[in-house]
């Protein structure tokens, strides 16, 4: 059974907060709540998708194995982010595998539960579309960042997305494997290290898997500044 703190995180996820309020409690009561150790598999590529997943705490990576046997990271997800909606509702196999890259907690919503609610209330279909649009918007934003921002600015945006407050100081938890962050941001690991070094001027200090942000407003100004100005400050 989930604690109220876990349910609060789930309620604030894009997927759940877009649902009609009258269905939220019923959905959460039928969800499966699981803890995973670092390196534990959530599901494997080509397994039949049977649930929608929401990360409550920690980090999860989605990846594919290439024909040469190497691993290609598709995306990483953290607290409040959902994945697997499309394949679960279409009842098709997963195109990727999912693995916990830190100890994590994940809420699994069985797809039959979601489909049953959708048949009873078409408003839930609109909620799914809103979530899908959110994923699309995120991908478009990442493409825009690749073209319009420096590496340090992309890292700054990434850190800001992880903040659980809007002003003042904040500390965020990162995956131990920094290559995952680099992959998500379209950077090489050495470029990520240089970017973290440049962010010291914007009040960011990285210690192991924690980033301490001195002032969120200062970091936001850095992320939104003209790239030419950011390079001149680095």
PDB file of C-alpha atoms in Angstrom:
ATOM      1  CA  UNK A   1       0.000   0.000   0.000  1.00  0.00           C
ATOM      2  CA  UNK A   2       1.359   3.421  -0.932  1.00  0.00           C
ATOM      3  CA  UNK A   3       1.989   6.109   1.667  1.00  0.00           C
ATOM      4  CA  UNK A   4       0.335   9.504   1.324  1.00  0.00           C
ATOM      5  CA  UNK A   5       3.654  11.079   0.312  1.00  0.00           C
ATOM      6  CA  UNK A   6       3.935   8.638  -2.608  1.00  0.00           C
ATOM      7  CA  UNK A   7       0.360   9.324  -3.656  1.00  0.00           C
ATOM      8  CA  UNK A   8       1.012  13.066  -3.525  1.00  0.00           C
ATOM      9  CA  UNK A   9       3.934  12.671  -5.970  1.00  0.00           C
ATOM     10  CA  UNK A  10       1.784  10.491  -8.226  1.00  0.00           C
ATOM     11  CA  UNK A  11      -1.042  13.051  -8.162  1.00  0.00           C
ATOM     12  CA  UNK A  12       1.373  15.753  -9.285  1.00  0.00           C
ATOM     13  CA  UNK A  13       2.620  13.757 -12.285  1.00  0.00           C
ATOM     14  CA  UNK A  14       1.531  15.024 -15.697  1.00  0.00           C
ATOM     15  CA  UNK A  15      -0.450  11.849 -16.339  1.00  0.00           C
ATOM     16  CA  UNK A  16      -2.479  11.855 -13.109  1.00  0.00           C
ATOM     17  CA  UNK A  17      -3.034  15.590 -12.693  1.00  0.00           C
ATOM     18  CA  UNK A  18      -4.582  15.748 -16.173  1.00  0.00           C
ATOM     19  CA  UNK A  19      -7.246  13.191 -15.214  1.00  0.00           C
ATOM     20  CA  UNK A  20     -10.753  14.127 -14.062  1.00  0.00           C
ATOM     21  CA  UNK A  21     -10.508  14.403 -10.288  1.00  0.00           C
ATOM     22  CA  UNK A  22     -13.314  11.917  -9.627  1.00  0.00           C
ATOM     23  CA  UNK A  23     -11.241   9.062 -11.072  1.00  0.00           C
ATOM     24  CA  UNK A  24      -7.907   9.711  -9.380  1.00  0.00           C
ATOM     25  CA  UNK A  25      -8.511   7.909  -6.098  1.00  0.00           C
ATOM     26  CA  UNK A  26      -9.929   4.853  -7.847  1.00  0.00           C
ATOM     27  CA  UNK A  27      -6.945   4.721 -10.179  1.00  0.00           C
ATOM     28  CA  UNK A  28      -4.392   5.076  -7.388  1.00  0.00           C
ATOM     29  CA  UNK A  29      -6.118   2.398  -5.308  1.00  0.00           C
ATOM     30  CA  UNK A  30      -5.744  -0.130  -8.150  1.00  0.00           C
ATOM     31  CA  UNK A  31      -2.142   0.765  -8.993  1.00  0.00           C
ATOM     32  CA  UNK A  32       0.782  -1.505  -8.113  1.00  0.00           C
ATOM     33  CA  UNK A  33       3.547   0.195  -6.112  1.00  0.00           C
ATOM     34  CA  UNK A  34       7.036  -1.335  -6.307  1.00  0.00           C
ATOM     35  CA  UNK A  35      10.550  -0.576  -5.155  1.00  0.00           C
ATOM     36  CA  UNK A  36      13.543  -1.472  -7.340  1.00  0.00           C
ATOM     37  CA  UNK A  37      17.234  -1.780  -6.571  1.00  0.00           C
ATOM     38  CA  UNK A  38      19.828  -0.155  -8.785  1.00  0.00           C
ATOM     39  CA  UNK A  39      20.285  -2.277 -11.917  1.00  0.00           C
ATOM     40  CA  UNK A  40      16.972  -4.118 -11.528  1.00  0.00           C
ATOM     41  CA  UNK A  41      14.860  -4.615 -14.656  1.00  0.00           C
ATOM     42  CA  UNK A  42      11.318  -3.212 -14.858  1.00  0.00           C
ATOM     43  CA  UNK A  43      10.551  -4.819 -18.208  1.00  0.00           C
ATOM     44  CA  UNK A  44      12.374  -6.111 -21.285  1.00  0.00           C
ATOM     45  CA  UNK A  45      12.202  -5.131 -24.940  1.00  0.00           C
ATOM     46  CA  UNK A  46       9.551  -7.169 -26.795  1.00  0.00           C
ATOM     47  CA  UNK A  47       7.659  -8.056 -23.597  1.00  0.00           C
ATOM     48  CA  UNK A  48       3.932  -7.403 -23.873  1.00  0.00           C
ATOM     49  CA  UNK A  49       3.104  -4.009 -22.364  1.00  0.00           C
ATOM     50  CA  UNK A  50       0.618  -4.408 -19.540  1.00  0.00           C
ATOM     51  CA  UNK A  51       0.940  -1.209 -17.527  1.00  0.00           C
ATOM     52  CA  UNK A  52       1.620   2.514 -17.567  1.00  0.00           C
ATOM     53  CA  UNK A  53       4.501   3.545 -15.304  1.00  0.00           C
ATOM     54  CA  UNK A  54       5.027   6.619 -13.121  1.00  0.00           C
ATOM     55  CA  UNK A  55       8.353   7.204 -11.344  1.00  0.00           C
ATOM     56  CA  UNK A  56       7.749   8.142  -7.715  1.00  0.00           C
ATOM     57  CA  UNK A  57      11.404   8.424  -6.704  1.00  0.00           C
ATOM     58  CA  UNK A  58      14.793   7.700  -8.257  1.00  0.00           C
ATOM     59  CA  UNK A  59      15.771   7.305 -11.918  1.00  0.00           C
ATOM     60  CA  UNK A  60      14.741   4.842 -14.646  1.00  0.00           C
ATOM     61  CA  UNK A  61      16.347   4.503 -18.073  1.00  0.00           C
ATOM     62  CA  UNK A  62      14.785   3.208 -21.269  1.00  0.00           C
ATOM     63  CA  UNK A  63      17.183   1.572 -23.705  1.00  0.00           C
ATOM     64  CA  UNK A  64      17.426  -0.633 -26.790  1.00  0.00           C
ATOM     65  CA  UNK A  65      20.034  -3.188 -27.718  1.00  0.00           C
ATOM     66  CA  UNK A  66      21.534  -2.518 -31.129  1.00  0.00           C
ATOM     67  CA  UNK A  67      22.329  -5.296 -33.654  1.00  0.00           C
ATOM     68  CA  UNK A  68      25.989  -5.009 -32.600  1.00  0.00           C
ATOM     69  CA  UNK A  69      25.071  -5.764 -28.995  1.00  0.00           C
ATOM     70  CA  UNK A  70      25.685  -2.261 -27.616  1.00  0.00           C
ATOM     71  CA  UNK A  71      23.177  -0.379 -25.482  1.00  0.00           C
ATOM     72  CA  UNK A  72      21.489   2.764 -26.818  1.00  0.00           C
ATOM     73  CA  UNK A  73      19.828   4.873 -24.109  1.00  0.00           C
ATOM     74  CA  UNK A  74      16.531   6.263 -25.428  1.00  0.00           C
ATOM     75  CA  UNK A  75      15.529   8.347 -22.420  1.00  0.00           C
ATOM     76  CA  UNK A  76      15.732   8.675 -18.648  1.00  0.00           C
ATOM     77  CA  UNK A  77      12.866   9.471 -16.294  1.00  0.00           C
ATOM     78  CA  UNK A  78      12.707  10.703 -12.731  1.00  0.00           C
ATOM     79  CA  UNK A  79      10.177  11.715 -10.069  1.00  0.00           C
ATOM     80  CA  UNK A  80       6.702  12.496 -11.408  1.00  0.00           C
ATOM     81  CA  UNK A  81       7.415  11.412 -14.988  1.00  0.00           C
ATOM     82  CA  UNK A  82       5.428   8.690 -16.756  1.00  0.00           C
ATOM     83  CA  UNK A  83       6.191   6.391 -19.656  1.00  0.00           C
ATOM     84  CA  UNK A  84       4.721   3.482 -21.594  1.00  0.00           C
ATOM     85  CA  UNK A  85       1.282   5.014 -22.189  1.00  0.00           C
ATOM     86  CA  UNK A  86       1.057   4.395 -25.937  1.00  0.00           C
ATOM     87  CA  UNK A  87       2.208   0.764 -26.002  1.00  0.00           C
ATOM     88  CA  UNK A  88       0.197  -0.184 -22.913  1.00  0.00           C
ATOM     89  CA  UNK A  89      -3.058   1.167 -24.320  1.00  0.00           C
ATOM     90  CA  UNK A  90      -2.404  -0.438 -27.721  1.00  0.00           C
ATOM     91  CA  UNK A  91      -1.542  -3.761 -26.041  1.00  0.00           C
ATOM     92  CA  UNK A  92       1.672  -4.061 -28.064  1.00  0.00           C
ATOM     93  CA  UNK A  93       5.211  -5.161 -27.081  1.00  0.00           C
ATOM     94  CA  UNK A  94       7.610  -2.711 -25.487  1.00  0.00           C
ATOM     95  CA  UNK A  95      10.022  -1.270 -28.089  1.00  0.00           C
ATOM     96  CA  UNK A  96      12.573  -0.700 -25.303  1.00  0.00           C
ATOM     97  CA  UNK A  97      13.739  -2.186 -22.003  1.00  0.00           C
ATOM     98  CA  UNK A  98      13.520  -0.325 -18.683  1.00  0.00           C
ATOM     99  CA  UNK A  99      16.034  -0.500 -15.847  1.00  0.00           C
ATOM    100  CA  UNK A 100      16.406   1.245 -12.495  1.00  0.00           C
ATOM    101  CA  UNK A 101      19.621   3.275 -12.592  1.00  0.00           C
ATOM    102  CA  UNK A 102      19.260   4.214  -8.918  1.00  0.00           C
ATOM    103  CA  UNK A 103      17.173   2.680  -6.157  1.00  0.00           C
ATOM    104  CA  UNK A 104      13.697   3.813  -7.133  1.00  0.00           C
ATOM    105  CA  UNK A 105       9.978   3.545  -6.527  1.00  0.00           C
ATOM    106  CA  UNK A 106       7.578   3.175  -9.435  1.00  0.00           C
ATOM    107  CA  UNK A 107       3.808   3.137  -9.635  1.00  0.00           C
ATOM    108  CA  UNK A 108       2.414   0.734 -12.246  1.00  0.00           C
ATOM    109  CA  UNK A 109      -1.141   1.289 -13.489  1.00  0.00           C
ATOM    110  CA  UNK A 110      -2.455  -1.922 -15.133  1.00  0.00           C
ATOM    111  CA  UNK A 111      -3.600  -1.052 -18.647  1.00  0.00           C
ATOM    112  CA  UNK A 112      -6.985  -2.828 -18.244  1.00  0.00           C
ATOM    113  CA  UNK A 113      -7.762  -0.455 -15.361  1.00  0.00           C
ATOM    114  CA  UNK A 114      -7.038   2.551 -17.544  1.00  0.00           C
ATOM    115  CA  UNK A 115      -8.932   1.174 -20.551  1.00  0.00           C
ATOM    116  CA  UNK A 116     -11.980   0.424 -18.379  1.00  0.00           C
ATOM    117  CA  UNK A 117     -12.042   4.013 -17.117  1.00  0.00           C
ATOM    118  CA  UNK A 118     -11.610   5.354 -20.652  1.00  0.00           C
ATOM    119  CA  UNK A 119     -14.670   3.423 -21.797  1.00  0.00           C
ATOM    120  CA  UNK A 120     -16.721   4.842 -18.949  1.00  0.00           C
ATOM    121  CA  UNK A 121     -15.507   8.426 -19.290  1.00  0.00           C
ATOM    122  CA  UNK A 122     -14.207   9.800 -22.615  1.00  0.00           C
ATOM    123  CA  UNK A 123     -12.648  12.712 -20.707  1.00  0.00           C
ATOM    124  CA  UNK A 124      -9.825  10.345 -19.768  1.00  0.00           C
ATOM    125  CA  UNK A 125      -8.981   9.989 -23.474  1.00  0.00           C
ATOM    126  CA  UNK A 126      -8.375  13.736 -23.538  1.00  0.00           C
ATOM    127  CA  UNK A 127      -6.098  13.337 -20.511  1.00  0.00           C
ATOM    128  CA  UNK A 128      -4.031  10.730 -22.364  1.00  0.00           C
ATOM    129  CA  UNK A 129      -3.762  13.088 -25.334  1.00  0.00           C
ATOM    130  CA  UNK A 130      -2.577  15.830 -22.978  1.00  0.00           C
ATOM    131  CA  UNK A 131       0.120  13.540 -21.605  1.00  0.00           C
ATOM    132  CA  UNK A 132       1.188  12.535 -25.108  1.00  0.00           C
ATOM    133  CA  UNK A 133       1.379  16.205 -26.067  1.00  0.00           C
ATOM    134  CA  UNK A 134       3.527  16.802 -22.987  1.00  0.00           C
ATOM    135  CA  UNK A 135       5.983  14.128 -24.131  1.00  0.00           C
ATOM    136  CA  UNK A 136       6.029  15.637 -27.630  1.00  0.00           C
ATOM    137  CA  UNK A 137       6.568  19.134 -26.262  1.00  0.00           C
ATOM    138  CA  UNK A 138       9.498  17.840 -24.213  1.00  0.00           C
ATOM    139  CA  UNK A 139      11.097  16.298 -27.309  1.00  0.00           C
ATOM    140  CA  UNK A 140      10.624  19.524 -29.278  1.00  0.00           C
ATOM    141  CA  UNK A 141      12.170  21.499 -26.409  1.00  0.00           C
ATOM    142  CA  UNK A 142      15.170  19.161 -26.399  1.00  0.00           C
ATOM    143  CA  UNK A 143      15.637  19.676 -30.143  1.00  0.00           C
ATOM    144  CA  UNK A 144      15.414  23.431 -29.666  1.00  0.00           C
ATOM    145  CA  UNK A 145      18.007  23.307 -26.890  1.00  0.00           C
ATOM    146  CA  UNK A 146      20.374  21.319 -29.098  1.00  0.00           C
ATOM    147  CA  UNK A 147      20.212  24.019 -31.765  1.00  0.00           C
ATOM    148  CA  UNK A 148      19.919  27.194 -29.686  1.00  0.00           C
ATOM    149  CA  UNK A 149      21.727  26.649 -26.381  1.00  0.00           C
ATOM    150  CA  UNK A 150      25.245  25.915 -25.242  1.00  0.00           C
ATOM    151  CA  UNK A 151      25.949  22.657 -23.412  1.00  0.00           C
ATOM    152  CA  UNK A 152      26.090  24.480 -20.078  1.00  0.00           C
ATOM    153  CA  UNK A 153      22.711  26.090 -20.734  1.00  0.00           C
ATOM    154  CA  UNK A 154      21.169  22.699 -21.539  1.00  0.00           C
ATOM    155  CA  UNK A 155      22.499  21.322 -18.267  1.00  0.00           C
ATOM    156  CA  UNK A 156      21.124  24.389 -16.451  1.00  0.00           C
ATOM    157  CA  UNK A 157      17.664  23.756 -17.955  1.00  0.00           C
ATOM    158  CA  UNK A 158      17.912  20.102 -16.946  1.00  0.00           C
ATOM    159  CA  UNK A 159      18.709  21.039 -13.336  1.00  0.00           C
ATOM    160  CA  UNK A 160      15.879  23.567 -13.233  1.00  0.00           C
ATOM    161  CA  UNK A 161      13.413  20.868 -14.321  1.00  0.00           C
ATOM    162  CA  UNK A 162      14.477  18.790 -11.320  1.00  0.00           C
ATOM    163  CA  UNK A 163      13.964  21.571  -8.768  1.00  0.00           C
ATOM    164  CA  UNK A 164      10.994  21.116  -6.450  1.00  0.00           C
ATOM    165  CA  UNK A 165      10.771  24.853  -5.701  1.00  0.00           C
ATOM    166  CA  UNK A 166      10.703  28.066  -7.747  1.00  0.00           C
ATOM    167  CA  UNK A 167      12.962  30.401  -5.816  1.00  0.00           C
ATOM    168  CA  UNK A 168      15.953  30.404  -3.487  1.00  0.00           C
ATOM    169  CA  UNK A 169      18.448  27.588  -3.014  1.00  0.00           C
ATOM    170  CA  UNK A 170      17.775  23.986  -3.965  1.00  0.00           C
ATOM    171  CA  UNK A 171      19.507  20.600  -4.027  1.00  0.00           C
ATOM    172  CA  UNK A 172      18.673  17.972  -6.664  1.00  0.00           C
ATOM    173  CA  UNK A 173      19.677  14.322  -6.880  1.00  0.00           C
ATOM    174  CA  UNK A 174      21.309  13.065 -10.077  1.00  0.00           C
ATOM    175  CA  UNK A 175      21.957   9.539 -11.385  1.00  0.00           C
ATOM    176  CA  UNK A 176      25.353   8.187 -10.319  1.00  0.00           C
ATOM    177  CA  UNK A 177      26.067   7.423 -13.969  1.00  0.00           C
ATOM    178  CA  UNK A 178      26.556  10.862 -15.510  1.00  0.00           C
ATOM    179  CA  UNK A 179      26.630   9.276 -18.974  1.00  0.00           C
ATOM    180  CA  UNK A 180      22.841   9.004 -18.703  1.00  0.00           C
ATOM    181  CA  UNK A 181      22.545  12.766 -18.275  1.00  0.00           C
ATOM    182  CA  UNK A 182      24.916  13.307 -21.178  1.00  0.00           C
ATOM    183  CA  UNK A 183      22.845  10.978 -23.363  1.00  0.00           C
ATOM    184  CA  UNK A 184      19.583  12.718 -22.464  1.00  0.00           C
ATOM    185  CA  UNK A 185      21.071  16.117 -23.312  1.00  0.00           C
ATOM    186  CA  UNK A 186      22.796  15.023 -26.506  1.00  0.00           C
ATOM    187  CA  UNK A 187      26.297  15.548 -25.109  1.00  0.00           C
ATOM    188  CA  UNK A 188      29.488  13.599 -24.698  1.00  0.00           C
ATOM    189  CA  UNK A 189      30.489  12.784 -21.075  1.00  0.00           C
ATOM    190  CA  UNK A 190      33.537  15.064 -21.284  1.00  0.00           C
ATOM    191  CA  UNK A 191      31.308  17.905 -22.544  1.00  0.00           C
ATOM    192  CA  UNK A 192      29.004  17.356 -19.569  1.00  0.00           C
ATOM    193  CA  UNK A 193      31.943  17.678 -17.158  1.00  0.00           C
ATOM    194  CA  UNK A 194      32.965  20.960 -18.799  1.00  0.00           C
ATOM    195  CA  UNK A 195      29.376  22.186 -18.603  1.00  0.00           C
ATOM    196  CA  UNK A 196      29.183  21.509 -14.852  1.00  0.00           C
ATOM    197  CA  UNK A 197      32.456  23.412 -14.426  1.00  0.00           C
ATOM    198  CA  UNK A 198      31.027  26.399 -16.311  1.00  0.00           C
ATOM    199  CA  UNK A 199      27.928  26.376 -14.113  1.00  0.00           C
ATOM    200  CA  UNK A 200      30.002  27.136 -11.023  1.00  0.00           C
ATOM    201  CA  UNK A 201      29.775  30.779 -12.107  1.00  0.00           C
ATOM    202  CA  UNK A 202      25.975  30.424 -11.969  1.00  0.00           C
ATOM    203  CA  UNK A 203      26.083  29.086  -8.415  1.00  0.00           C
ATOM    204  CA  UNK A 204      25.981  25.332  -9.102  1.00  0.00           C
ATOM    205  CA  UNK A 205      28.155  22.905  -7.146  1.00  0.00           C
ATOM    206  CA  UNK A 206      28.143  19.187  -7.947  1.00  0.00           C
ATOM    207  CA  UNK A 207      29.111  16.695  -5.232  1.00  0.00           C
ATOM    208  CA  UNK A 208      28.904  13.040  -6.256  1.00  0.00           C
ATOM    209  CA  UNK A 209      25.255  12.597  -7.290  1.00  0.00           C
ATOM    210  CA  UNK A 210      23.932  15.867  -5.858  1.00  0.00           C
ATOM    211  CA  UNK A 211      23.829  19.310  -7.435  1.00  0.00           C
ATOM    212  CA  UNK A 212      23.566  22.254  -5.055  1.00  0.00           C
ATOM    213  CA  UNK A 213      21.954  25.312  -6.649  1.00  0.00           C
ATOM    214  CA  UNK A 214      22.738  28.548  -4.831  1.00  0.00           C
ATOM    215  CA  UNK A 215      19.961  30.620  -6.425  1.00  0.00           C
ATOM    216  CA  UNK A 216      17.320  29.269  -8.817  1.00  0.00           C
ATOM    217  CA  UNK A 217      16.704  32.729 -10.305  1.00  0.00           C
ATOM    218  CA  UNK A 218      20.402  33.142 -11.095  1.00  0.00           C
ATOM    219  CA  UNK A 219      20.535  29.745 -12.783  1.00  0.00           C
ATOM    220  CA  UNK A 220      17.363  30.501 -14.765  1.00  0.00           C
ATOM    221  CA  UNK A 221      18.879  33.777 -15.984  1.00  0.00           C
ATOM    222  CA  UNK A 222      21.943  31.844 -17.145  1.00  0.00           C
ATOM    223  CA  UNK A 223      19.832  29.258 -18.982  1.00  0.00           C
ATOM    224  CA  UNK A 224      17.784  31.944 -20.748  1.00  0.00           C
ATOM    225  CA  UNK A 225      20.680  34.269 -21.620  1.00  0.00           C
ATOM    226  CA  UNK A 226      22.015  34.745 -25.129  1.00  0.00           C
ATOM    227  CA  UNK A 227      24.341  31.803 -25.929  1.00  0.00           C
ATOM    228  CA  UNK A 228      27.074  34.233 -26.947  1.00  0.00           C
ATOM    229  CA  UNK A 229      26.970  35.747 -23.465  1.00  0.00           C
ATOM    230  CA  UNK A 230      27.095  32.266 -21.892  1.00  0.00           C
ATOM    231  CA  UNK A 231      30.213  31.360 -23.880  1.00  0.00           C
ATOM    232  CA  UNK A 232      31.912  34.594 -22.890  1.00  0.00           C
ATOM    233  CA  UNK A 233      31.280  33.805 -19.210  1.00  0.00           C
ATOM    234  CA  UNK A 234      32.626  30.244 -19.436  1.00  0.00           C
TER     235      UNK A 234
END
